[in-house]
Amino acid sequence: MKKTLLLCTVLALLSVGKVYADITQTVTVNGSVVGKDVKQISFSGDNVTLVFDDDTSTTEDMSLVEISFSYTPASIHGVENTSDSFDSTIYNVAGQNVGNSANNLQKGVYIINKKQILKK
């Protein structure tokens, strides 16, 4: 039961890691940091086999292996001014054409030049 819970937890964290760009994975085997990211984990008895991103692998006693994760939240890197007039067609999030000028738009999210724009 303990192995199954550990496996589910680690696989869930590994799959989440593919979604976030700013994830750090630290793998420690017998007190030494490996310096590679794990892409696959399998268990056999008390042993765990780790397959790394470079397709190398190692099999160790499960009690000697530690994997930790840290996340850096994503942030907004800039704000685009939508008060200027645009020559392209503007759509709402439902895909409906709402005109060609951002000046008369109500507050909300719009698609302008294939980008989502927030008008405050």
PDB file of C-alpha atoms in Angstrom, residues 19-116:
ATOM      1  CA  VAL A  19       2.435  21.569 -17.453  1.00  0.00           C
ATOM      2  CA  TYR A  20       4.495  24.161 -15.601  1.00  0.00           C
ATOM      3  CA  ALA A  21       7.573  25.572 -17.290  1.00  0.00           C
ATOM      4  CA  ASP A  22       9.251  26.674 -14.059  1.00  0.00           C
ATOM      5  CA  ILE A  23       9.640  23.384 -12.154  1.00  0.00           C
ATOM      6  CA  THR A  24      12.793  22.124 -10.516  1.00  0.00           C
ATOM      7  CA  GLN A  25      13.256  18.431  -9.767  1.00  0.00           C
ATOM      8  CA  THR A  26      15.997  17.244  -7.412  1.00  0.00           C
ATOM      9  CA  VAL A  27      16.854  13.531  -7.389  1.00  0.00           C
ATOM     10  CA  THR A  28      19.035  12.212  -4.568  1.00  0.00           C
ATOM     11  CA  VAL A  29      20.321   8.610  -4.503  1.00  0.00           C
ATOM     12  CA  ASN A  30      22.166   7.415  -1.388  1.00  0.00           C
ATOM     13  CA  GLY A  31      22.836  11.014  -0.323  1.00  0.00           C
ATOM     14  CA  SER A  32      24.218  12.182  -3.689  1.00  0.00           C
ATOM     15  CA  VAL A  33      22.339  14.550  -6.015  1.00  0.00           C
ATOM     16  CA  VAL A  34      22.009  12.958  -9.465  1.00  0.00           C
ATOM     17  CA  GLY A  35      21.557  16.188 -11.474  1.00  0.00           C
ATOM     18  CA  LYS A  36      19.084  14.696 -13.982  1.00  0.00           C
ATOM     19  CA  ASP A  37      15.283  14.761 -14.276  1.00  0.00           C
ATOM     20  CA  VAL A  38      13.305  11.526 -13.869  1.00  0.00           C
ATOM     21  CA  LYS A  39      10.858  10.740 -16.672  1.00  0.00           C
ATOM     22  CA  GLN A  40       9.765   7.236 -15.556  1.00  0.00           C
ATOM     23  CA  ILE A  41       9.653   5.314 -12.258  1.00  0.00           C
ATOM     24  CA  SER A  42       9.025   1.594 -11.774  1.00  0.00           C
ATOM     25  CA  PHE A  43       9.094  -0.628  -8.691  1.00  0.00           C
ATOM     26  CA  SER A  44      10.159  -4.242  -8.154  1.00  0.00           C
ATOM     27  CA  GLY A  45      10.020  -5.458  -4.559  1.00  0.00           C
ATOM     28  CA  ASP A  46      11.975  -2.939  -2.463  1.00  0.00           C
ATOM     29  CA  ASN A  47      13.852  -1.600  -5.501  1.00  0.00           C
ATOM     30  CA  VAL A  48      12.993   1.384  -7.650  1.00  0.00           C
ATOM     31  CA  THR A  49      14.188   1.910 -11.218  1.00  0.00           C
ATOM     32  CA  LEU A  50      14.544   5.522 -12.331  1.00  0.00           C
ATOM     33  CA  VAL A  51      14.720   6.355 -16.043  1.00  0.00           C
ATOM     34  CA  PHE A  52      16.109   9.836 -16.699  1.00  0.00           C
ATOM     35  CA  ASP A  53      15.469  12.320 -19.528  1.00  0.00           C
ATOM     36  CA  ASP A  54      18.720  11.276 -21.227  1.00  0.00           C
ATOM     37  CA  ASP A  55      17.416   7.632 -21.331  1.00  0.00           C
ATOM     38  CA  THR A  56      19.945   6.390 -18.754  1.00  0.00           C
ATOM     39  CA  SER A  57      18.578   4.470 -15.781  1.00  0.00           C
ATOM     40  CA  THR A  58      19.512   3.283 -12.315  1.00  0.00           C
ATOM     41  CA  THR A  59      18.004   0.688  -9.974  1.00  0.00           C
ATOM     42  CA  GLU A  60      18.380   1.302  -6.244  1.00  0.00           C
ATOM     43  CA  ASP A  61      16.842   0.308  -2.930  1.00  0.00           C
ATOM     44  CA  MET A  62      13.752   2.470  -2.473  1.00  0.00           C
ATOM     45  CA  SER A  63      14.929   3.683   0.949  1.00  0.00           C
ATOM     46  CA  LEU A  64      17.978   5.342  -0.705  1.00  0.00           C
ATOM     47  CA  VAL A  65      16.025   7.390  -3.276  1.00  0.00           C
ATOM     48  CA  GLU A  66      14.510  10.826  -2.684  1.00  0.00           C
ATOM     49  CA  ILE A  67      12.798  13.030  -5.270  1.00  0.00           C
ATOM     50  CA  SER A  68      11.780  16.596  -4.434  1.00  0.00           C
ATOM     51  CA  PHE A  69      10.018  19.231  -6.515  1.00  0.00           C
ATOM     52  CA  SER A  70       9.922  23.012  -6.321  1.00  0.00           C
ATOM     53  CA  TYR A  71       7.735  25.317  -8.377  1.00  0.00           C
ATOM     54  CA  THR A  72       8.226  28.926  -9.396  1.00  0.00           C
ATOM     55  CA  PRO A  73       4.856  30.531 -10.085  1.00  0.00           C
ATOM     56  CA  ALA A  74       4.362  32.113 -13.484  1.00  0.00           C
ATOM     57  CA  SER A  75       3.878  35.856 -13.607  1.00  0.00           C
ATOM     58  CA  ILE A  76       2.576  38.536 -15.930  1.00  0.00           C
ATOM     59  CA  HIS A  77       5.501  40.117 -17.753  1.00  0.00           C
ATOM     60  CA  GLY A  78       3.771  43.127 -19.223  1.00  0.00           C
ATOM     61  CA  VAL A  79       0.522  44.923 -19.885  1.00  0.00           C
ATOM     62  CA  GLU A  80      -0.643  45.858 -23.344  1.00  0.00           C
ATOM     63  CA  ASN A  81      -2.558  49.113 -23.818  1.00  0.00           C
ATOM     64  CA  THR A  82      -5.883  48.517 -25.598  1.00  0.00           C
ATOM     65  CA  SER A  83      -7.020  52.128 -25.658  1.00  0.00           C
ATOM     66  CA  ASP A  84      -5.402  52.668 -29.072  1.00  0.00           C
ATOM     67  CA  SER A  85      -7.367  52.098 -32.234  1.00  0.00           C
ATOM     68  CA  PHE A  86      -6.769  48.803 -34.079  1.00  0.00           C
ATOM     69  CA  ASP A  87      -7.294  48.100 -37.748  1.00  0.00           C
ATOM     70  CA  SER A  88      -7.990  44.388 -37.258  1.00  0.00           C
ATOM     71  CA  THR A  89     -11.214  42.626 -36.350  1.00  0.00           C
ATOM     72  CA  ILE A  90     -11.898  42.200 -32.626  1.00  0.00           C
ATOM     73  CA  TYR A  91     -13.685  39.153 -31.194  1.00  0.00           C
ATOM     74  CA  ASN A  92     -15.105  38.397 -27.764  1.00  0.00           C
ATOM     75  CA  VAL A  93     -14.230  35.126 -25.999  1.00  0.00           C
ATOM     76  CA  ALA A  94     -17.299  33.499 -27.568  1.00  0.00           C
ATOM     77  CA  GLY A  95     -15.790  34.165 -31.017  1.00  0.00           C
ATOM     78  CA  GLN A  96     -18.288  36.854 -31.996  1.00  0.00           C
ATOM     79  CA  ASN A  97     -17.105  39.829 -34.037  1.00  0.00           C
ATOM     80  CA  VAL A  98     -17.467  42.964 -31.870  1.00  0.00           C
ATOM     81  CA  GLY A  99     -15.976  45.522 -34.252  1.00  0.00           C
ATOM     82  CA  ASN A 100     -12.680  47.018 -35.353  1.00  0.00           C
ATOM     83  CA  SER A 101     -12.007  49.616 -32.643  1.00  0.00           C
ATOM     84  CA  ALA A 102     -10.894  48.927 -29.082  1.00  0.00           C
ATOM     85  CA  ASN A 103     -11.913  52.446 -28.023  1.00  0.00           C
ATOM     86  CA  ASN A 104     -15.627  51.648 -27.586  1.00  0.00           C
ATOM     87  CA  LEU A 105     -15.287  48.215 -25.984  1.00  0.00           C
ATOM     88  CA  GLN A 106     -16.648  47.502 -22.512  1.00  0.00           C
ATOM     89  CA  LYS A 107     -14.416  45.993 -19.826  1.00  0.00           C
ATOM     90  CA  GLY A 108     -13.607  42.354 -20.535  1.00  0.00           C
ATOM     91  CA  VAL A 109     -11.420  39.897 -22.415  1.00  0.00           C
ATOM     92  CA  TYR A 110     -11.138  40.198 -26.195  1.00  0.00           C
ATOM     93  CA  ILE A 111      -9.168  38.566 -28.994  1.00  0.00           C
ATOM     94  CA  ILE A 112      -7.249  41.133 -31.004  1.00  0.00           C
ATOM     95  CA  ASN A 113      -4.588  40.148 -33.558  1.00  0.00           C
ATOM     96  CA  LYS A 114      -4.832  36.516 -32.316  1.00  0.00           C
ATOM     97  CA  LYS A 115      -3.974  37.593 -28.752  1.00  0.00           C
ATOM     98  CA  GLN A 116      -6.177  37.627 -25.669  1.00  0.00           C
TER      99      GLN A 116
END
